Short mmCIF file of C-alpha atoms in Angstrom, two decimals:
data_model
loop_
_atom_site.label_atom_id
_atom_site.label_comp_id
_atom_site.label_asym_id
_atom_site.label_seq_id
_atom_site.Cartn_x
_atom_site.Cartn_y
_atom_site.Cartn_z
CA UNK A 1 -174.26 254.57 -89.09
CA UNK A 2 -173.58 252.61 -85.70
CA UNK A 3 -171.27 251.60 -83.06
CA UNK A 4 -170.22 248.20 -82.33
CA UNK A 5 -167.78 247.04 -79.43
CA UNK A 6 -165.05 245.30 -81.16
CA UNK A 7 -162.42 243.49 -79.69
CA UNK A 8 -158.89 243.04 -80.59
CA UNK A 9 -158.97 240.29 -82.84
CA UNK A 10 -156.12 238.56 -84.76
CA UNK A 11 -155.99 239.24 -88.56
CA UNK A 12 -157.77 236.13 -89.63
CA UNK A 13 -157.97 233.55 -93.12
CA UNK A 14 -161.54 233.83 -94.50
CA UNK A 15 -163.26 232.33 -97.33
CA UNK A 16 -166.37 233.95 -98.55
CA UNK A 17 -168.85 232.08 -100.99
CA UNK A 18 -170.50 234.63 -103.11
CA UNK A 19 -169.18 238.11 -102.18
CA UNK A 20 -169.60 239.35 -106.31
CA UNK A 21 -172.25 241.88 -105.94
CA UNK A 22 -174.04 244.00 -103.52
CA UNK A 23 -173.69 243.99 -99.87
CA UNK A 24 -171.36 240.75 -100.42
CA UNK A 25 -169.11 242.35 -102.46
CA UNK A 26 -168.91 245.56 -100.00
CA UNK A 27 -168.24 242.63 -97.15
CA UNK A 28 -165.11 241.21 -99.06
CA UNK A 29 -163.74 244.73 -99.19
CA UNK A 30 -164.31 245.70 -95.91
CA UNK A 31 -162.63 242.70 -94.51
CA UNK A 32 -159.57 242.96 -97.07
CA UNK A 33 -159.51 246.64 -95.44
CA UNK A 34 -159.23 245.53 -91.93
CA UNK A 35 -156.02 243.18 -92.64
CA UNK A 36 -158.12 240.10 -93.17
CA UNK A 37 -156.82 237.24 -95.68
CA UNK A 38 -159.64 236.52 -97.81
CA UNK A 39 -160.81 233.95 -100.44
CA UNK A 40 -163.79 234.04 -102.62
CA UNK A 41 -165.39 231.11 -103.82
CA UNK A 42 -167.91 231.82 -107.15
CA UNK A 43 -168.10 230.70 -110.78
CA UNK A 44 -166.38 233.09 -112.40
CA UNK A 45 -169.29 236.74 -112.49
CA UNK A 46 -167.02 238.77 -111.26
CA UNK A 47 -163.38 239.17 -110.21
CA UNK A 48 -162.97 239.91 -106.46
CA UNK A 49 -160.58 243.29 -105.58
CA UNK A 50 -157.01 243.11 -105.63
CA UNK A 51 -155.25 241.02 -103.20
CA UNK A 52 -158.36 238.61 -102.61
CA UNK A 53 -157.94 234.96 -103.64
CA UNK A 54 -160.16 233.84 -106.37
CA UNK A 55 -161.49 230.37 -106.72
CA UNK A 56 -163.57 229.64 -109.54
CA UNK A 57 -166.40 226.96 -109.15
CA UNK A 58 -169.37 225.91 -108.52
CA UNK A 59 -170.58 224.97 -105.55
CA UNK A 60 -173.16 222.61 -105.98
CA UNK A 61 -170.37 220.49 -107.69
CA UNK A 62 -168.95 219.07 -104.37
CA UNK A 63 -165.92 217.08 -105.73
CA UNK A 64 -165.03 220.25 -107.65
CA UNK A 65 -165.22 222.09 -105.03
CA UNK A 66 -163.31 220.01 -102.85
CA UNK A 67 -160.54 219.87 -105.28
CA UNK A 68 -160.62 223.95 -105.54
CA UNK A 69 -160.33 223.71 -102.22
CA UNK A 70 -157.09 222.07 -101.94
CA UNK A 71 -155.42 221.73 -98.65
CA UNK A 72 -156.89 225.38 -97.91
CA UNK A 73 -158.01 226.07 -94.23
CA UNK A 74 -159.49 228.99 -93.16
CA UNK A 75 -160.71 230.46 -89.69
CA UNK A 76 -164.05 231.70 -90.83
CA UNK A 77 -166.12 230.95 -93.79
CA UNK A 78 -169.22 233.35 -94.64
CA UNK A 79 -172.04 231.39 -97.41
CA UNK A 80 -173.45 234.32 -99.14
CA UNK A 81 -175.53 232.30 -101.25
CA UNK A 82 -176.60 229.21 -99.77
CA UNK A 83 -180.61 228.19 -100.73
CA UNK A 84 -181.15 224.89 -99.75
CA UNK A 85 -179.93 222.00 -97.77
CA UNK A 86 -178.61 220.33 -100.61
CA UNK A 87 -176.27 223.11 -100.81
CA UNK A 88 -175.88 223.32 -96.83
CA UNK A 89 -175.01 219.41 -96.77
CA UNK A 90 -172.51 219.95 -99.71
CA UNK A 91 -170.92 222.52 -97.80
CA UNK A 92 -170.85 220.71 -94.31
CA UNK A 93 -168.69 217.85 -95.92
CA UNK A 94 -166.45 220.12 -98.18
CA UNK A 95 -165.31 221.85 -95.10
CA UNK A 96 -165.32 219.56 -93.04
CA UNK A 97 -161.78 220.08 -90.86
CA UNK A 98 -161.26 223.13 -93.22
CA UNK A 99 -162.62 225.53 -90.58
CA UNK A 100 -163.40 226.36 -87.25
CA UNK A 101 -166.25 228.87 -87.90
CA UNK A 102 -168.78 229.09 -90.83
CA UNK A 103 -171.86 231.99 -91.02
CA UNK A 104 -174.39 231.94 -93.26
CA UNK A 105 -176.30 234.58 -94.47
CA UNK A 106 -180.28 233.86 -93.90
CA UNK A 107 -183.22 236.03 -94.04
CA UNK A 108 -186.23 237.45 -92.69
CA UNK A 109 -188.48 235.80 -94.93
CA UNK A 110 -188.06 232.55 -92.28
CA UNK A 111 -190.30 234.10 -90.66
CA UNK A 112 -193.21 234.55 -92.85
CA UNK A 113 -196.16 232.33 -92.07
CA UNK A 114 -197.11 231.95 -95.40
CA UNK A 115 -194.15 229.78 -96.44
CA UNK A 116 -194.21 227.26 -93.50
CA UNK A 117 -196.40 224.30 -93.27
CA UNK A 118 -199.92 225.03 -91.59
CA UNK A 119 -198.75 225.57 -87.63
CA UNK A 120 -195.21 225.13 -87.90
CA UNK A 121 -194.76 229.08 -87.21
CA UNK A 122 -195.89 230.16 -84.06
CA UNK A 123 -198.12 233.50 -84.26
CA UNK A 124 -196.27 236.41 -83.31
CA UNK A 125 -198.10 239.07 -81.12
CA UNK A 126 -199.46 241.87 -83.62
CA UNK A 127 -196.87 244.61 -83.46
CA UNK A 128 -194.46 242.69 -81.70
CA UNK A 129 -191.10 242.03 -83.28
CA UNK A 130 -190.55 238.29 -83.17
CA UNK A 131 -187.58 236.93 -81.68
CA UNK A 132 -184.68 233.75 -83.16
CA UNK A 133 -186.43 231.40 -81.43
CA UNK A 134 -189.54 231.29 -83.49
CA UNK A 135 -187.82 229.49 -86.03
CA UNK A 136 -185.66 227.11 -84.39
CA UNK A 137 -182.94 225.16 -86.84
CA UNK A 138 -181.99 222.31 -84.37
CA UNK A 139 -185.43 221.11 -84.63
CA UNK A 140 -186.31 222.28 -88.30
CA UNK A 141 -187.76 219.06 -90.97
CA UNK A 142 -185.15 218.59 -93.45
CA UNK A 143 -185.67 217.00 -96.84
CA UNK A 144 -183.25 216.99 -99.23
CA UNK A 145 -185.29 214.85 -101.51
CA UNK A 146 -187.29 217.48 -103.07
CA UNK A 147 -186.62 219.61 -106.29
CA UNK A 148 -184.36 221.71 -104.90
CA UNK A 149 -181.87 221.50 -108.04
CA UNK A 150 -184.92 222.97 -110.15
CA UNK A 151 -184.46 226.90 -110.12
CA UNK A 152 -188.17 227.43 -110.08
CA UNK A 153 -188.75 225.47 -107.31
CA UNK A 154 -186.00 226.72 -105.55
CA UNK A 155 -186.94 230.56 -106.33
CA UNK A 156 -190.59 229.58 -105.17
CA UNK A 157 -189.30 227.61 -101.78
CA UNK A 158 -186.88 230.84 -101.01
CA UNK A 159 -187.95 231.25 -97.50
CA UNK A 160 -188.26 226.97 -97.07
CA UNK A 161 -184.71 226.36 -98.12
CA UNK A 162 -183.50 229.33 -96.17
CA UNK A 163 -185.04 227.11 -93.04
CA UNK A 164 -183.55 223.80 -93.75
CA UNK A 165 -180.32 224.97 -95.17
CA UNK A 166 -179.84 226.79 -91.66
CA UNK A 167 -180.91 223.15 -89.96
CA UNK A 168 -178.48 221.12 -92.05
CA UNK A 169 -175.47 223.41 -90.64
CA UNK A 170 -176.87 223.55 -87.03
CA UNK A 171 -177.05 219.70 -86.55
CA UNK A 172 -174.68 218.04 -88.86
CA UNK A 173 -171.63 220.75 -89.29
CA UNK A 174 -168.40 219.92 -87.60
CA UNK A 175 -167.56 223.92 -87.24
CA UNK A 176 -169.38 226.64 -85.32
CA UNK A 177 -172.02 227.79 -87.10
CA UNK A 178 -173.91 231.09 -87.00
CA UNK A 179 -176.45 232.49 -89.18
CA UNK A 180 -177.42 236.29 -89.73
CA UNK A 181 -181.20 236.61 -90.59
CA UNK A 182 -181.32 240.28 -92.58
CA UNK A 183 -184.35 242.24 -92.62
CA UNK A 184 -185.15 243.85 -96.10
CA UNK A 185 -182.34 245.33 -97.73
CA UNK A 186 -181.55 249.03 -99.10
CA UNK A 187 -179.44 251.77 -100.35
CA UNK A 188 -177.01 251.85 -103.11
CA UNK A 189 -178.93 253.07 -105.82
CA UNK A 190 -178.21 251.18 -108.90
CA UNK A 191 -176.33 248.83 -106.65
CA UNK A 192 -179.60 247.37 -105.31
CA UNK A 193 -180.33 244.69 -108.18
CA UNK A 194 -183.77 243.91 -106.35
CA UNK A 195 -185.12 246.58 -107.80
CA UNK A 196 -187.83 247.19 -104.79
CA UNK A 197 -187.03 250.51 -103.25
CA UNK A 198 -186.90 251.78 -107.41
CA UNK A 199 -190.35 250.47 -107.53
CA UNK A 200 -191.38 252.75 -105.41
CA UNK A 201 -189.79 255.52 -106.17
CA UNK A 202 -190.67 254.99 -109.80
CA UNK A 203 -194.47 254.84 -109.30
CA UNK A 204 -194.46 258.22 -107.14
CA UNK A 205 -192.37 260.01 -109.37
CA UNK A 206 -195.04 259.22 -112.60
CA UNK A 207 -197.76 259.35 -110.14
CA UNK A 208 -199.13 255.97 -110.45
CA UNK A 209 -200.99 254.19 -108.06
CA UNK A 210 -199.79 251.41 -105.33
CA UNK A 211 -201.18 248.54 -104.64
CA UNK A 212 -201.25 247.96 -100.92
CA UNK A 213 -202.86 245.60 -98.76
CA UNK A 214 -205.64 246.69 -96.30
CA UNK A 215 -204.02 247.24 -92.99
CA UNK A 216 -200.69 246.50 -94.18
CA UNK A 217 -198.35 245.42 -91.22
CA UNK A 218 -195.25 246.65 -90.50
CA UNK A 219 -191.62 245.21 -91.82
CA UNK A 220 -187.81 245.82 -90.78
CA UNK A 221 -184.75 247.35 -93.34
CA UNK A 222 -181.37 247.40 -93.35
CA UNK A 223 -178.81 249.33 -95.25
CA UNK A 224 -177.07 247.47 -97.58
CA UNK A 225 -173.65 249.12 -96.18
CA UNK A 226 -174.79 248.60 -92.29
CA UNK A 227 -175.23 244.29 -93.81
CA UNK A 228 -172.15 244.54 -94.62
CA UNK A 229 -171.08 245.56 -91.14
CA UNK A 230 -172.67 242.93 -89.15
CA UNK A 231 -171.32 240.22 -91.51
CA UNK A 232 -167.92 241.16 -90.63
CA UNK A 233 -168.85 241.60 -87.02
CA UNK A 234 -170.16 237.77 -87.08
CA UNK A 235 -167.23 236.31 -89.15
CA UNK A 236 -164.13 238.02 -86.80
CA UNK A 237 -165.35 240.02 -83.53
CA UNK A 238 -167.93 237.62 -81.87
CA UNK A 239 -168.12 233.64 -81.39
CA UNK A 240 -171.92 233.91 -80.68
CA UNK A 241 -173.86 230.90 -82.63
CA UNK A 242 -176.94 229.81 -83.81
CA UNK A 243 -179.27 232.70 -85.55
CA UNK A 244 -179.15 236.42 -84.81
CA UNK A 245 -181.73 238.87 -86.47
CA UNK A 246 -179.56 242.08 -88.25
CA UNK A 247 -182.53 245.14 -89.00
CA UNK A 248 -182.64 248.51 -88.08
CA UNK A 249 -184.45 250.03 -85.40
CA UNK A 250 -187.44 251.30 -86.35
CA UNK A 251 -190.65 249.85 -87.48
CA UNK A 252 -192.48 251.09 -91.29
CA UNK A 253 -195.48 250.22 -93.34
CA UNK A 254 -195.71 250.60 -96.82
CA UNK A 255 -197.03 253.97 -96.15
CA UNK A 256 -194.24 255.31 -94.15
CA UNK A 257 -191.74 254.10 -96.82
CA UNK A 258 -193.62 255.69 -99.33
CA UNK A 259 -194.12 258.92 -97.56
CA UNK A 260 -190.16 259.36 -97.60
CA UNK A 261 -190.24 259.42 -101.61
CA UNK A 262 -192.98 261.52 -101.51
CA UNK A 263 -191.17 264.16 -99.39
CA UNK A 264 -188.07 263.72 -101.71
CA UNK A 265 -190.22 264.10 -104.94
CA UNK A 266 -193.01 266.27 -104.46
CA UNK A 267 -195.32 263.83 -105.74
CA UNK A 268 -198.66 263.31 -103.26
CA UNK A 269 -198.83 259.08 -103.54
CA UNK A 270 -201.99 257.10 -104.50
CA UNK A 271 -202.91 254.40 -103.61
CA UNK A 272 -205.05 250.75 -104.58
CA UNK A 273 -206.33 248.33 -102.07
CA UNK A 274 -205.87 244.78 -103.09
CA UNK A 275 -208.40 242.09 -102.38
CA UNK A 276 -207.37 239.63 -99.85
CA UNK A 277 -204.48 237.24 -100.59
CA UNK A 278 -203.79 239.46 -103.80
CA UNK A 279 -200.52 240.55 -104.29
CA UNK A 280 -199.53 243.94 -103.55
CA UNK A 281 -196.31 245.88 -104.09
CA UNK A 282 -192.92 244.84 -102.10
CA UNK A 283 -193.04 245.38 -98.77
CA UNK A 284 -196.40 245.68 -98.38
CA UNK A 285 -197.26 242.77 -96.26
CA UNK A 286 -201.24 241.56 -94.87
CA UNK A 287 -199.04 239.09 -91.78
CA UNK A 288 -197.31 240.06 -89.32
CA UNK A 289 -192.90 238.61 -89.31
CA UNK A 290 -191.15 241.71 -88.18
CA UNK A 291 -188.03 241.15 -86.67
CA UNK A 292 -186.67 242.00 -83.38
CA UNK A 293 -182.74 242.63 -83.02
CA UNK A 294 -182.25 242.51 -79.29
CA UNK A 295 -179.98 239.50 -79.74
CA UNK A 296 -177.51 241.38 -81.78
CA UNK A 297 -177.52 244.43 -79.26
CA UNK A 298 -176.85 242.10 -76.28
CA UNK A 299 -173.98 240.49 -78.02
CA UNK A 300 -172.68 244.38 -78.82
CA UNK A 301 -173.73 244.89 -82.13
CA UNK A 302 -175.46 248.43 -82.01
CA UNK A 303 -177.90 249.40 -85.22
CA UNK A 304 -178.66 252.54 -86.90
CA UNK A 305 -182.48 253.68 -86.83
CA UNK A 306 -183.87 253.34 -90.74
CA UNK A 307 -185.29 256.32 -89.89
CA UNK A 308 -181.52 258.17 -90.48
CA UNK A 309 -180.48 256.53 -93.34
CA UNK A 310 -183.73 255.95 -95.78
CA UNK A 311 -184.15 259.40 -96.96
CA UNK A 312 -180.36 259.07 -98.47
CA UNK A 313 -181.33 255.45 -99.76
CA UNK A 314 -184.52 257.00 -101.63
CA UNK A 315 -182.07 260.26 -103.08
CA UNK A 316 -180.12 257.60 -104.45
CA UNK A 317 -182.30 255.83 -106.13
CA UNK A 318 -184.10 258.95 -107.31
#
């Protein structure tokens, strides 16, 4: 699906946070394949593979998790499933001298306009990628004192918490930090709980309409497996930090995306314009927050082309 330059590196102690399902439970494998030592850190979903440490707890209970941590250490820590600062503070103190290197796993949504305060997000160009530097963490606002323990106001503040949870590791963690911000994820049929890409392929196959927004803008994917990849790539082959973008190359609309199902099913697609600020189907988006990945390339991560691998993402979801 790609290349990457990898380096010789020394089988290394990591402790993932998450890693039960989807692309973070492909991650844990992959690194228990490559001779890694690996912990996981959850509350209990799922039991990791064989041969993977399992520590049951929750972490937004910081003295439990300190005591589940022990006198642990590790080299690398990757957060799977951090949302807020609250959770990003928690995290800086409970390891704190534990490790030298933590990643966290961020998104593209930090880029969306429509979740930052009036102005805080530069305006990309129209049809240009944007770049890590539109969203700066060193600088972000933090403020821990909002709801953030509320799961509706966390699930409604995704792309906000995403921001400040990143700032809270950049300025007050005592570890290297780095933070992968993943385009749209795919693939893995049943495997992809999100549900988006069977949306789609859904509505085609019955011949329903979909709504879309007038002059929908483009978006970035990634395949769940090629996630996987670069998360391993950040935790043990690199010592790059601060943010790096991790999509595919290649540039789609909701129209191109649906135009793959529609070759795969036979189905011609229709379509319904939504009014302005109406919401439309996943991935069909009326702003513009694609992401560029040039950071990731110059640092010798190399990415597929979405164009290769989404007609075997829609036959498995089909």
């Amino acid at each position: 699906m790609h290349t990457v330059d990898k380096p010789q590196v020394h089988k290394q102690e990591v402790c993932v946070i998450g890693g039960s399902r989807y692309f973070g439970k492909l991650l844990v494998e992959r690194l228990r394949a490559a001779g890694h030592r690996v912990t996981v850190i959850n509350r209990g979903s799922a039991r990791p593979p064989a041969g993977v440490e399992h520590l049951v707890v929750d972490r937004d209970d910081e003295a439990a998790l300190t005591a589940a941590l022990g006198d642990r250490t590790f080299d690398v820590v990757v957060d799977q499933v951090c949302y807020t600062p609250v959770q990003a503070a928690i995290a800086v103190r409970a390891f704190a001298g534990r490790t030298r290197r933590y990643v966290m796993t961020s998104t593209i949504e930090v880029y969306d306009p429509a979740t930052a305060a009036p102005g805080a997000l530069a305006a990309g160009a129209p049809g240009t990628p944007v770049a890590e530097d539109v969203v700066d963490p060193a600088g972000w606002p933090v403020r821990t004192d909002l709801p953030w323990h509320d799961a509706a106001y966390r699930e409604a503040h995704y792309a906000e918490g995403k921001r400040q949870a990143e700032a809270v590791f950049t300025r007050e963690g005592r570890f290297d930090f780095a933070c992968v911000r993943s385009a749209h994820v795919l693939g893995g049929g049943a495997r992809e709980f999100t549900g988006r890409l069977a949306h789609y392929v859904e509505r085609v196959a019955r011949g329903e309409e979909i709504a879309v927004h007038a002059g929908a803008r483009p978006t970035v994917f990634i395949h769940y497996r090629e996630l996987a990849e670069v998360l391993l790539w950040a935790a043990t082959a690199t010592a790059f930090t601060g943010p790096v973008n991790a999509c595919s190359d290649g540039l789609l609309d909701v129209r191109d995306l649906v135009a793959v199902i529609a070759g795969q099913t036979g189905r011609r697609p229709g379509y319904r314009t939504v009014a302005p600020g109406a919401v439309a189907s996943p991935f069909s988006v009326d702003r513009h927050y694609a992401m560029a990945n040039d950071r990731a390339r110059e640092l010798g991560f190399a990415f597929s082309r979405t164009a290769d691998w989404l007609p075997g993402a829609v036959a498995e979801a089909l």
